[in-house]
Coordinates of C-alpha atoms in Angstrom, one line a residue:
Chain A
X834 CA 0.0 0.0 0.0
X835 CA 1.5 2.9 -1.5
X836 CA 0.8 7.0 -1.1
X837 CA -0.1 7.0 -4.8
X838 CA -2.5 4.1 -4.3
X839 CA -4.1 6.0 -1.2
X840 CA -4.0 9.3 -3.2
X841 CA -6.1 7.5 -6.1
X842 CA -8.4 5.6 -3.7
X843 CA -9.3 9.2 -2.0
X844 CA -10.1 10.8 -5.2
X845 CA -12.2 7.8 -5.9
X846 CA -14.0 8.4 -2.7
X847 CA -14.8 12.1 -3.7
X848 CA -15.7 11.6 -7.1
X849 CA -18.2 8.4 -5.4
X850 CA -19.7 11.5 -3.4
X851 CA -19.8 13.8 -5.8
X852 CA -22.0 11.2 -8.2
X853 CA -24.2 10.5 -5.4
X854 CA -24.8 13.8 -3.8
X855 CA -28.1 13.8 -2.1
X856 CA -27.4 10.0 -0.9
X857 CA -23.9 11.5 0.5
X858 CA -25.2 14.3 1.9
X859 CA -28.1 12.7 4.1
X860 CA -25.6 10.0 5.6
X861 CA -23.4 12.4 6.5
X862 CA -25.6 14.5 8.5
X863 CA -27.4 11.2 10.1
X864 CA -24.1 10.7 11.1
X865 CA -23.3 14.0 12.5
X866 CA -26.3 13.8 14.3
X867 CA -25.8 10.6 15.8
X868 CA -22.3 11.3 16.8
X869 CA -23.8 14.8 18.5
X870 CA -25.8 13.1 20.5
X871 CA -23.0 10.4 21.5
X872 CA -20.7 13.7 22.2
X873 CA -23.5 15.4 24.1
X874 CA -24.0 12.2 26.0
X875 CA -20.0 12.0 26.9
X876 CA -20.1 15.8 27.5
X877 CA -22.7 15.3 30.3
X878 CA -21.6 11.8 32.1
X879 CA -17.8 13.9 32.4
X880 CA -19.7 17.2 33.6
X881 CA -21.7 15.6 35.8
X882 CA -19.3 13.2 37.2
X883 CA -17.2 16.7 38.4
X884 CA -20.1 18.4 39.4
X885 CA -20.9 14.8 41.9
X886 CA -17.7 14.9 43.0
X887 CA -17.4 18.4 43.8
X888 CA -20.9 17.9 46.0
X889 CA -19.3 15.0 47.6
X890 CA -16.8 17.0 48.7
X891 CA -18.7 19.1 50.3
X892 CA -20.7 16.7 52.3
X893 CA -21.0 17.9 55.6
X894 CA -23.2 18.3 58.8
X895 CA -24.4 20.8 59.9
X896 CA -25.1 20.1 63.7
X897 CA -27.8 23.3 65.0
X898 CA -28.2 23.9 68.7
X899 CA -30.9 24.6 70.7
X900 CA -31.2 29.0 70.2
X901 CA -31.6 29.1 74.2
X902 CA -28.3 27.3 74.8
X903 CA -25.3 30.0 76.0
X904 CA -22.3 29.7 74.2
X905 CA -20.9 27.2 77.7
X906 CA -23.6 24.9 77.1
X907 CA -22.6 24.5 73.7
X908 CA -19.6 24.0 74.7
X909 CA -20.9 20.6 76.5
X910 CA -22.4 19.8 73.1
X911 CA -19.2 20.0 71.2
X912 CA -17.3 17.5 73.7
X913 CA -20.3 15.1 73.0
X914 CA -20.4 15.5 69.5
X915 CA -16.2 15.0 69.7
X916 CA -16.8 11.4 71.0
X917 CA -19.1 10.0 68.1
X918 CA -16.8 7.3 66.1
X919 CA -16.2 8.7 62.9
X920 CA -16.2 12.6 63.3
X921 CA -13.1 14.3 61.9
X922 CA -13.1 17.8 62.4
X923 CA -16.1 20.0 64.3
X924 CA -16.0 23.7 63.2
X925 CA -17.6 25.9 65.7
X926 CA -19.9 28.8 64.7
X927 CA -21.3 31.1 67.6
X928 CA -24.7 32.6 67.5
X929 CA -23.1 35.8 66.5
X930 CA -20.8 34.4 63.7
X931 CA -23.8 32.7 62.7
X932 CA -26.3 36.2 62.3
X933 CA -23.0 38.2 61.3
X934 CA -22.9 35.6 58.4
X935 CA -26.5 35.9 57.3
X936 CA -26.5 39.8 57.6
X937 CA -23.5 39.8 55.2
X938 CA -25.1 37.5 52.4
X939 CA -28.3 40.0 52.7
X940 CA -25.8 42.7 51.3
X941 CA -25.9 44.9 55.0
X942 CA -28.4 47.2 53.5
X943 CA -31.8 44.7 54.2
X944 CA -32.4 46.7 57.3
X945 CA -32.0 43.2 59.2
X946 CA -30.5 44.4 62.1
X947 CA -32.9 47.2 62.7
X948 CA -35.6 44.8 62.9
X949 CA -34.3 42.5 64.8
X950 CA -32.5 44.9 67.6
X951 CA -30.5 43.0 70.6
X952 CA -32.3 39.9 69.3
X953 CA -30.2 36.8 67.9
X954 CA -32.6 33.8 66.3
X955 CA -29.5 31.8 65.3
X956 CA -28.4 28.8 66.8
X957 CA -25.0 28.2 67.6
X958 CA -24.0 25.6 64.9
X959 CA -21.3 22.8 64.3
X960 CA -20.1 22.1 61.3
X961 CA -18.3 18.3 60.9
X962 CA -16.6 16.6 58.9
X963 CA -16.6 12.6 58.7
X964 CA -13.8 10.8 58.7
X965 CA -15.4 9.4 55.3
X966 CA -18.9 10.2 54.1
X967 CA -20.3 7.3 54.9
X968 CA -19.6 7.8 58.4
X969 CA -22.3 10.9 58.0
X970 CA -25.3 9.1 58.4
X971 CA -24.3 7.5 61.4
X972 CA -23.4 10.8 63.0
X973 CA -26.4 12.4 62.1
X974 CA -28.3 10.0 64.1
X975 CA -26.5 9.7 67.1
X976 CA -26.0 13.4 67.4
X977 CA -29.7 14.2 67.3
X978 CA -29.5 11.9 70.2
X979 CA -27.5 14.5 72.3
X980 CA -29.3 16.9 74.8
X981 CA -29.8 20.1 73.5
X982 CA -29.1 19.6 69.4
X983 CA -32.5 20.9 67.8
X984 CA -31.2 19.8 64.2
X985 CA -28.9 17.9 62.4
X986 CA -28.8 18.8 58.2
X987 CA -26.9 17.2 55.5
X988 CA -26.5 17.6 51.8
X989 CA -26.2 13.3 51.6
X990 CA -29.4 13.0 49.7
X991 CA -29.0 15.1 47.1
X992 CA -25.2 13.8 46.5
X993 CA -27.2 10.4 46.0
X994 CA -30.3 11.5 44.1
X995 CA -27.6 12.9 41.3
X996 CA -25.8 9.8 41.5
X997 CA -28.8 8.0 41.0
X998 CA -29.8 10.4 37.9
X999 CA -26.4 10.2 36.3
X1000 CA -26.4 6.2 36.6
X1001 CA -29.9 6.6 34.9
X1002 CA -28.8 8.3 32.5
X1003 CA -25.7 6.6 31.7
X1004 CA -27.3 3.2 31.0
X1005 CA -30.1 5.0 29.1
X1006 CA -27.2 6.9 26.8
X1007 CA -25.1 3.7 26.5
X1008 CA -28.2 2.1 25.4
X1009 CA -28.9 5.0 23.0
X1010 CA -25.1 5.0 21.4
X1011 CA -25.4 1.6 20.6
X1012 CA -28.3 1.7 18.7
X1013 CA -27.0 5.4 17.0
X1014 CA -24.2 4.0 16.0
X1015 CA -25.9 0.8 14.2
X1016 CA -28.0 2.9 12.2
X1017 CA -24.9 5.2 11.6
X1018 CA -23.1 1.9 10.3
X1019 CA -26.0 0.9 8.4
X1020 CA -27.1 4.2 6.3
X1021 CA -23.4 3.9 5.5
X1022 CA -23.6 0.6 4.2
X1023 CA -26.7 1.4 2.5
X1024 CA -24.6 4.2 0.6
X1025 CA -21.8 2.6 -0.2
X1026 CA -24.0 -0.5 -1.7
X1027 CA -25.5 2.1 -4.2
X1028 CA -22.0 3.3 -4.9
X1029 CA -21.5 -0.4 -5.5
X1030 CA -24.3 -0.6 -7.7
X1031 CA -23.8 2.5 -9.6
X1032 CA -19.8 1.4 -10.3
X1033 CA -20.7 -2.8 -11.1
X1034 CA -19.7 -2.0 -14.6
X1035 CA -16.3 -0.7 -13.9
X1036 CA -16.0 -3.6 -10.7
X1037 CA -17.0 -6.1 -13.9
X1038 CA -13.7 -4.6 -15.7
X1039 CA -11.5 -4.4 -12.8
X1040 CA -12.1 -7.9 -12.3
X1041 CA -11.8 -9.0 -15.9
X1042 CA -8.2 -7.2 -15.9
X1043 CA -7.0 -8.9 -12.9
X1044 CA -7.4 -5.6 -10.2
X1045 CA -6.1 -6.5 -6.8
X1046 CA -8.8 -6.7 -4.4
X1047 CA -7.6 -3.8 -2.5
X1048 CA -7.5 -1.6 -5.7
X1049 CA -11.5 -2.5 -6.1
X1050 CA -12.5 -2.2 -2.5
X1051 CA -9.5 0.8 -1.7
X1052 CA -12.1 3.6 -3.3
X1053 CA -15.3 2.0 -1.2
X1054 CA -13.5 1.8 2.0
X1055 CA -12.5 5.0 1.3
X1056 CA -15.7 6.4 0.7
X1057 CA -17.3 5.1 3.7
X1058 CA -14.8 6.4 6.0
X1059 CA -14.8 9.9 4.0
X1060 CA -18.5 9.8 4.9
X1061 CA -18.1 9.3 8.6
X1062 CA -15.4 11.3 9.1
X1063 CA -17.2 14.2 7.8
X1064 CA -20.1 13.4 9.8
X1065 CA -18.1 13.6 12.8
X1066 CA -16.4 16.9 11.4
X1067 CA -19.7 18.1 11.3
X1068 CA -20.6 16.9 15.2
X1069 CA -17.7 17.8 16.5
X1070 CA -18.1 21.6 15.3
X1071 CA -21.4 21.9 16.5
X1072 CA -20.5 19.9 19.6
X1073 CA -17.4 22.6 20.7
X1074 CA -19.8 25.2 19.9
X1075 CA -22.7 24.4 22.3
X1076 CA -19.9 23.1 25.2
X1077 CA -18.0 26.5 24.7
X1078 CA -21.7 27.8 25.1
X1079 CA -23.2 26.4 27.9
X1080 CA -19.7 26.5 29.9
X1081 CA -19.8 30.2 30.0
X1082 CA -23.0 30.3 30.5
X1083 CA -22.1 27.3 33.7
X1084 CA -19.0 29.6 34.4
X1085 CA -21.6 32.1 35.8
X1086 CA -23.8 29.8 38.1
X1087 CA -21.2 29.6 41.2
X1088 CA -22.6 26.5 42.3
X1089 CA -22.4 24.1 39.3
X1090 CA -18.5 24.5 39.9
X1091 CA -18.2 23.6 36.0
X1092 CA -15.6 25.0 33.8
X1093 CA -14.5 25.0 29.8
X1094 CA -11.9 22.3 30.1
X1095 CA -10.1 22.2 26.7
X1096 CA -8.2 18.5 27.1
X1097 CA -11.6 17.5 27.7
X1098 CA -13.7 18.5 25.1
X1099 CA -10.7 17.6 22.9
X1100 CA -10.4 14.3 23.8
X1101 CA -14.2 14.0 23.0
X1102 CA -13.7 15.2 19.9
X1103 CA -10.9 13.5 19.0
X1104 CA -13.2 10.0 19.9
X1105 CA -15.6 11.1 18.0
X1106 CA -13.7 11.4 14.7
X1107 CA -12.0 8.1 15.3
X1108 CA -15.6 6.5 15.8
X1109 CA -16.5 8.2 12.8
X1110 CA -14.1 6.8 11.2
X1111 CA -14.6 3.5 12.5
X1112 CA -18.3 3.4 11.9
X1113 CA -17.3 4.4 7.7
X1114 CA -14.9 1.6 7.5
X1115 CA -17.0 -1.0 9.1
X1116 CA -20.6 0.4 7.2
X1117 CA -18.8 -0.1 3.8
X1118 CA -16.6 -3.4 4.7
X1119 CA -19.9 -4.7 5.1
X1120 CA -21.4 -3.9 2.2
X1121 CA -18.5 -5.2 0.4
X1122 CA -18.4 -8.1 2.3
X1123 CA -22.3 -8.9 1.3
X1124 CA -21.8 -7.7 -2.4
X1125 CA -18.7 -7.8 -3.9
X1126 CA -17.8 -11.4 -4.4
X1127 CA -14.3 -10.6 -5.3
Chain B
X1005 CA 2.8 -29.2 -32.4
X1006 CA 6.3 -28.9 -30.2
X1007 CA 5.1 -26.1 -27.9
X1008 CA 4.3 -26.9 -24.9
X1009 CA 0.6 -26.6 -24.0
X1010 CA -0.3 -23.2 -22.4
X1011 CA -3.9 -24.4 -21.8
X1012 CA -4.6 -28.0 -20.7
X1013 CA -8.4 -29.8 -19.5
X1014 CA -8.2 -32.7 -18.3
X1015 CA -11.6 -34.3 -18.0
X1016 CA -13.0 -31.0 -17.4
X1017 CA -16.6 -31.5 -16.2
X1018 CA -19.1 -28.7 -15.2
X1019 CA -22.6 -28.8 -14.0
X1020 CA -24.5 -25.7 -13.1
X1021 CA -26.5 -25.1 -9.7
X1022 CA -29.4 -26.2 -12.1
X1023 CA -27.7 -29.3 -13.3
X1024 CA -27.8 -28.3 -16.3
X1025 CA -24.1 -29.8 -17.8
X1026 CA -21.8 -27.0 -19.5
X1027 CA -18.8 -29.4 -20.1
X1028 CA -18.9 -33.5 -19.4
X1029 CA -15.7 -34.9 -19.6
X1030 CA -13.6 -32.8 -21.9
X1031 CA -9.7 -33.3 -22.5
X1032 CA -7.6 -31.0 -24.7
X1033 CA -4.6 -29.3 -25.0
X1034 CA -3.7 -25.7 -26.6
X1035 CA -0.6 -24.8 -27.6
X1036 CA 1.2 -21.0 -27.1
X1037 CA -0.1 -19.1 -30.1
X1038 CA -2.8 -20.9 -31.6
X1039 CA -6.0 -19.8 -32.9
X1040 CA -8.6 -21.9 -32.1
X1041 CA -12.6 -21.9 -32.4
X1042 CA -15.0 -22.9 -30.7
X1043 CA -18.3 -24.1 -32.4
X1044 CA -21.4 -25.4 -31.9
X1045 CA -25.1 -24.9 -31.2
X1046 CA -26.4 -22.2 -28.5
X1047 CA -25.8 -24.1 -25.1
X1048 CA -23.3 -26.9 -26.4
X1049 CA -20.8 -25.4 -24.2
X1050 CA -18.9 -22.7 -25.9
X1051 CA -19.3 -19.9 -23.4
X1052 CA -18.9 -22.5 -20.5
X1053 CA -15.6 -23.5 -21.8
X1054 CA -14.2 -19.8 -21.9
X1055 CA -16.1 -18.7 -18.2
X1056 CA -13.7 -22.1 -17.0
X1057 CA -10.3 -20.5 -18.9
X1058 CA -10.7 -17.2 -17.2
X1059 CA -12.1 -18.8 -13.5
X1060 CA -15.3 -16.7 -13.2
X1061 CA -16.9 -20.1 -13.2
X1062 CA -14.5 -23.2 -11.8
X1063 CA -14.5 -27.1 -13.0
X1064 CA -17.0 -29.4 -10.9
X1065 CA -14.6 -31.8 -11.6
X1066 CA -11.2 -32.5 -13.7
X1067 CA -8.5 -30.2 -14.0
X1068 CA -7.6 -27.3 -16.1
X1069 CA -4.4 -26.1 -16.6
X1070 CA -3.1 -22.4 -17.9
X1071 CA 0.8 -21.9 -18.0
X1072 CA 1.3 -24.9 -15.7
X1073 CA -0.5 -23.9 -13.1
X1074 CA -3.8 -26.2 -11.8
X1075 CA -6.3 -22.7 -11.5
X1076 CA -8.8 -24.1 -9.3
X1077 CA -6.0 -23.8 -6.7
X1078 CA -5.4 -20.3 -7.0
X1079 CA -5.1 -17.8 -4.3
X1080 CA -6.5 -14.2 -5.0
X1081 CA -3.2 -13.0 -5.8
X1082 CA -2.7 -15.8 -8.3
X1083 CA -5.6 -15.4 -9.8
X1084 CA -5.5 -11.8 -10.3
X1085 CA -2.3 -12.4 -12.2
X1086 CA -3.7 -15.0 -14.5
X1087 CA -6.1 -12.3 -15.6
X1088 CA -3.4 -10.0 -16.2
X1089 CA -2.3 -12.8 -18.8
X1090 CA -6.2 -13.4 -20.1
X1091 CA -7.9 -10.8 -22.0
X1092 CA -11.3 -11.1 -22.4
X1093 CA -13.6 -10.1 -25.1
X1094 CA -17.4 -10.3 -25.0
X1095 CA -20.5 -10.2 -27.7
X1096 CA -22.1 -7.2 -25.7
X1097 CA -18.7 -5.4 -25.4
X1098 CA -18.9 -4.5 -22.1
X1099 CA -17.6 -0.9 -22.6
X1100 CA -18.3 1.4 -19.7
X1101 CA -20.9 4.3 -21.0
X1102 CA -19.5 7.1 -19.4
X1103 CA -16.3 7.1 -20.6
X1104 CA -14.8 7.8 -24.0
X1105 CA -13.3 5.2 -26.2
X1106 CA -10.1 6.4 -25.1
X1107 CA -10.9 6.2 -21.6
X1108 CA -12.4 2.9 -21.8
X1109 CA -9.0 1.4 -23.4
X1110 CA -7.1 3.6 -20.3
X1111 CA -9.2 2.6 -17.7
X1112 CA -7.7 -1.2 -18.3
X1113 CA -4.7 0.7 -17.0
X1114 CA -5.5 2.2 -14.7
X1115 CA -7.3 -0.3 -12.8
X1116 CA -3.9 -2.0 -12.3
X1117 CA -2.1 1.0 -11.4
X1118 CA 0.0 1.7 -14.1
X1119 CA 2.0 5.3 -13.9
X1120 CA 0.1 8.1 -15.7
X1121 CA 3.1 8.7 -18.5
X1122 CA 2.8 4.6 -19.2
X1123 CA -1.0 4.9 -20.1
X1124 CA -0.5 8.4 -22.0
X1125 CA 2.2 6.7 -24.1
X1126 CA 0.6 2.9 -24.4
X1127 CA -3.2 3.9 -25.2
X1128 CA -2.9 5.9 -28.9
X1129 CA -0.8 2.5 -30.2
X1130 CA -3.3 0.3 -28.7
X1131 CA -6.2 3.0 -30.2
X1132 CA -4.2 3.0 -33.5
X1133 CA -3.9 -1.0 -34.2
X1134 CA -7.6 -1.5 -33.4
X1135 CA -8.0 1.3 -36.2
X1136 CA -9.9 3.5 -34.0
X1137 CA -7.4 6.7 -33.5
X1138 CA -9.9 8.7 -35.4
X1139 CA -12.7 8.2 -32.6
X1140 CA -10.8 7.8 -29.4
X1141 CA -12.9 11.2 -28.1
X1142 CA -16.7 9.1 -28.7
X1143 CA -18.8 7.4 -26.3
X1144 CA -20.1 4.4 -26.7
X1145 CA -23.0 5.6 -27.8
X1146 CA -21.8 7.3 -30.7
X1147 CA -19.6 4.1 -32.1
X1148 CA -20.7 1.3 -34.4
X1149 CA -21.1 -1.9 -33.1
X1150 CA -18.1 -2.9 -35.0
X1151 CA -16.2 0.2 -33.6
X1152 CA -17.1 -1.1 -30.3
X1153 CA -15.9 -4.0 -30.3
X1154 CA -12.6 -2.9 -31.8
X1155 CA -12.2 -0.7 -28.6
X1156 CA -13.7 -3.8 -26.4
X1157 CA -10.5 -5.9 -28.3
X1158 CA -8.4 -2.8 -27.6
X1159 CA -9.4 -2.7 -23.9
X1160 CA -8.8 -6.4 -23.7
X1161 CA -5.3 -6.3 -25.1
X1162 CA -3.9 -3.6 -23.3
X1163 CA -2.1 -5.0 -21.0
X1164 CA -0.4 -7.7 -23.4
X1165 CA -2.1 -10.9 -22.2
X1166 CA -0.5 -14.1 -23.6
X1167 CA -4.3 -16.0 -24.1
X1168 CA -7.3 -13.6 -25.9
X1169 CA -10.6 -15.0 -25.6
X1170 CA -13.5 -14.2 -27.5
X1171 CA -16.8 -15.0 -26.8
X1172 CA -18.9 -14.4 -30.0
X1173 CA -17.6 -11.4 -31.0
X1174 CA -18.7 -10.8 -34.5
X1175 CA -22.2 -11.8 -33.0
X1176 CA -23.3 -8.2 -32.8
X1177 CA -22.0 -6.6 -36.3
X1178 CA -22.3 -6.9 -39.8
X1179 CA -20.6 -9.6 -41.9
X1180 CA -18.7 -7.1 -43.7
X1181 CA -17.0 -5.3 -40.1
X1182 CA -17.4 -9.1 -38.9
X1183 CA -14.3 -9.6 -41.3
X1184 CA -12.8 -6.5 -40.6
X1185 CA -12.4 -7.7 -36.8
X1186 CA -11.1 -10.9 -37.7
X1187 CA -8.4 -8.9 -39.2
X1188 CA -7.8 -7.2 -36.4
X1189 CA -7.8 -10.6 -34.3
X1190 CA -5.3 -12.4 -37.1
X1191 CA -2.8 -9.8 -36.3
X1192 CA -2.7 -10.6 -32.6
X1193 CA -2.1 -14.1 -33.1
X1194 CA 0.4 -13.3 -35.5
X1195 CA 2.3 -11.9 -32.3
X1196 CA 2.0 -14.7 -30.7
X1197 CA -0.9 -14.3 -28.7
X1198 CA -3.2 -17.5 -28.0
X1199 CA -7.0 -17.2 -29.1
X1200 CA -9.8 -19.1 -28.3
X1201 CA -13.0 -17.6 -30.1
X1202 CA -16.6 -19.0 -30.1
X1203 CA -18.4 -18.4 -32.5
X1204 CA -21.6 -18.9 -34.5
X1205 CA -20.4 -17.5 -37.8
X1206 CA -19.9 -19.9 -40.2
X1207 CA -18.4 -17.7 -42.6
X1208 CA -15.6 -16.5 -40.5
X1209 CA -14.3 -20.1 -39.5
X1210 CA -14.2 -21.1 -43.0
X1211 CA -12.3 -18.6 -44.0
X1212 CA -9.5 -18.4 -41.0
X1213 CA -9.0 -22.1 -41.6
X1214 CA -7.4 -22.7 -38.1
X1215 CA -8.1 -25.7 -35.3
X1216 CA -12.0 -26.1 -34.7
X1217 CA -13.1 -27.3 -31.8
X1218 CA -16.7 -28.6 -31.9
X1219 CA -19.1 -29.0 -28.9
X1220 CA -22.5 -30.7 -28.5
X1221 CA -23.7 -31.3 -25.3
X1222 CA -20.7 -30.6 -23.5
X1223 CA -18.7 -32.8 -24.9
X1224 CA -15.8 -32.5 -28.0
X1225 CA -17.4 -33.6 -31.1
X1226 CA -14.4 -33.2 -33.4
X1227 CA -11.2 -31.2 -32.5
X1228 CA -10.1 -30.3 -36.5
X1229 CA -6.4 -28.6 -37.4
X1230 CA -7.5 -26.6 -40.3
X1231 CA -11.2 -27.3 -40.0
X1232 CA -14.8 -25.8 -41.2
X1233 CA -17.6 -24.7 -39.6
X1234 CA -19.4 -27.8 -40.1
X1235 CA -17.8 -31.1 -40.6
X1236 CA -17.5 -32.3 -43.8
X1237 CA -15.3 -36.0 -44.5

């Protein structure tokens, strides 16, 4: 296999397309379309994989004590809350921390303090840290057990209900590629057997001449991988687009904690145009396969 | 005949899917640069015996050899060479619609990845000893049947195969281009290149006077150095 004999397959391939135009067309852009959704698919599982593990990270109770409790008494709390098996660091937050806190976020101007004078509604509050988050649940309930805790919230089920979703919709996308990607193999084949059809009297001559088998299939081969590389041209443009989109549009919600990460769509990208590729190659092998008896 | 033979059946027997018998037990031997025809009625054989020669049909049973070589054993390699050494000419022409006379004889070239130069220099000699310089810029369309076939021979002689077969290939033109073609057909075999025609026209065979082969039902008839169209003691 020589570059000339690529060279010649490749201009087969284009003049292939070029014959069968509206054919051509409408497989590329079925492939494009299934190889968006695949890249859309990959763009979420990674997004949301970051955006889990960012909310893991954060997992943490938040231990509230009783408002009538003096600062002392909380004090006994903390030494309780110290002995539970699996606690790894307690952060202590007075009353007044705790209303200083809340005055800030309003932006100082809400007239807050006016209203509510000498008066403190906030709890003193603990803020802990498990060894591991699995300890948390564990903590949770044995520290609602101790004598003067009015409420114990943490962010655990909303860590799992994401995992849950993100599991969902992993299997349901996996599910989804496979079947894009037969029907992106099979419109190919389909194409590439009415290339097949359109060239039998030239495959008739090559094969009275003594043609090499590669030198008849070469320019098919080529044509279905032309087609599903162009398809994934096509997805992967409108893919970076719509990531470089919604990331600065993600870049301004603080919480989503979700960046424009350039190895990563890259690396998408660059799987896409290989299963492209992939999916041209094997759509036209098989149609060569079922119809050229060479 | 001293030559060794550069075709060689031995008890060459073919049944179709449909058992319908295209050879039953036929021996021969052709020697390097021989003209030989094929005769006999529609079904006796004829085109079954060329389909064998060029492997687009193999033996059921028996053994056919070309240059030495048993071909039911080929690999795809092999077998693409032997077709490099078989050129192939058919009733219907076979000539690719879209592409000029010129382009049809080129494409032969192509095909096997010949350099650009070799098919610019080889194509006009091929064009002019077929007698078709004049009209190597016409389609198909616009040809004769005789000038058609004259490319068809052209196409199928490109690549200087040692064998030329001919299946009926005055079948489609008049009897005055009919002789015209034979010309064209002596002068290859006055290179030294093998033929092995079938053929219905009485006229021709007559004429030519070479080795006639006659087939009925598959099986050789008469094998005649010299011979007519129809026997006569």
């Amino acid at each position: 296999m020589n570059l000339k004999k690529i060279g010649y397959f490749i201009k087969q391939a284009f003049k292939n397309m070029a014959r069968n135009k509206v054919m051509s067309f409408s497989t590329i852009l079925t492939v494009a379309i299934s190889l968006l959704i695949v890249g859309a698919f990959l763009v979420f599982i990674v997004n949301a994989g970051i955006f889990i593990q960012a909310q893991s990270d954060k997992t943490q109770l938040s231990v509230f004590v009783d408002t009538a409790y003096t600062s002392d008494q909380a004090k006994q709390v903390e030494n309780k809350l110290n002995q539970i098996e699996g606690v790894d660091t307690i952060i202590y937050k007075s009353k007044d921390e705790a209303l200083k806190e809340i005055i800030e976020k309003q932006g100082g101007e809400s007239g807050l303090e006016a209203i509510l004078g000498d008066e403190n509604p906030m709890p003193h509050t603990f803020i802990i840290t498990g060894t591991s988050n699995l300890e948390l649940e564990g903590i949770s309930v044995e520290a609602q057990e101790i004598e003067g805790v009015y409420k114990v919230d943490y962010a655990k089920d909303l860590a799992d209900r994401l995992t849950n979703i993100v599991n969902a919709v992993r299997i349901g996308g996996i599910i989804a590629v496979g079947i894009l990607f037969l029907i992106a193999v099979f419109l190919i084949s389909t194409t590439i057997k009415l290339a097949l059809y359109a060239k039998r009297k030239e495959i008739q001559v090559m094969k009275y001449v003594g043609s090499s088998n590669s030198f008849i299939q070469g320019p098919f081969l080529a044509s279905g991988m032309l087609l599903g590389l162009l398809g994934a041209v096509l997805s992967s443009i409108i893919l970076f687009i719509g990531y470089k989109f919604l990331m600065d549009w993600a870049g301004n919600v603080a919480f989503l904690n979700l960046t424009f990460q350039a190895t990563q769509i890259v690396s998408i990208i660059v799987g896409l145009l290989i299963s492209g590729a992939l999916v041209g190659i094997i759509g036209s092998y098989l149609s060569l396969r079922k119809y050229l008896e060479v | 005949m001293n030559q060794p033979a550069i075709v060689r059946l031995e008890n060459v027997t073919k049944v179709y899917g449909n058992k319908t018998i295209g050879l039953d037990h036929v021996s021969t031997n052709i020697h390097k640069g021989e003209f030989v025809f094929l005769v006999g009625a529609s079904g006796a054989g004829k085109s079954t015996f060329l389909k064998l020669l060029f492997r687009e049909a193999k033996p059921t049973s028996g053994k056919i050899y070309v240059g030495n070589k048993n071909i039911s054993l080929l690999k795809t390699k092999e077998l693409n060479m032997l077709r490099k050494n078989i050129g192939v000419v058919f009733q219907d022409f076979r000539l690719l619609e879209d592409r000029t006379a010129y382009e049809n004889i080129a494409y032969a070239m192509e095909v096997l990845g010949y350099l650009k130069k070799d098919i610019r220099d080889r194509v006009p000699k091929i064009l002019k000893k077929v007698g078709m310089q004049h009209r190597q810029e016409h389609y198909p369309q616009q040809l004769s049947g005789g000038e058609q076939q004259r490319i068809a021979i052209g196409r199928a002689i490109i690549n200087s195969p040692k064998i030329l077969l001919a299946d009926e290939p005055s079948g489609n033109v008049d009897p005055s281009t009919a002789v015209e073609i034979m010309d064209i057909f002596k002068e290859i075999n006055n290179v030294g290149t093998t033929i092995i025609m079938a053929t219905h026209d009485r006229f021709i065979v007559d004429q030519l006077a070479k080795r006639v082969i006659e087939l009925k039902k598959g099986q050789v008839v008469r094998d005649q150095e010299g011979g007519r169209y129809t026997y006569e003691s």
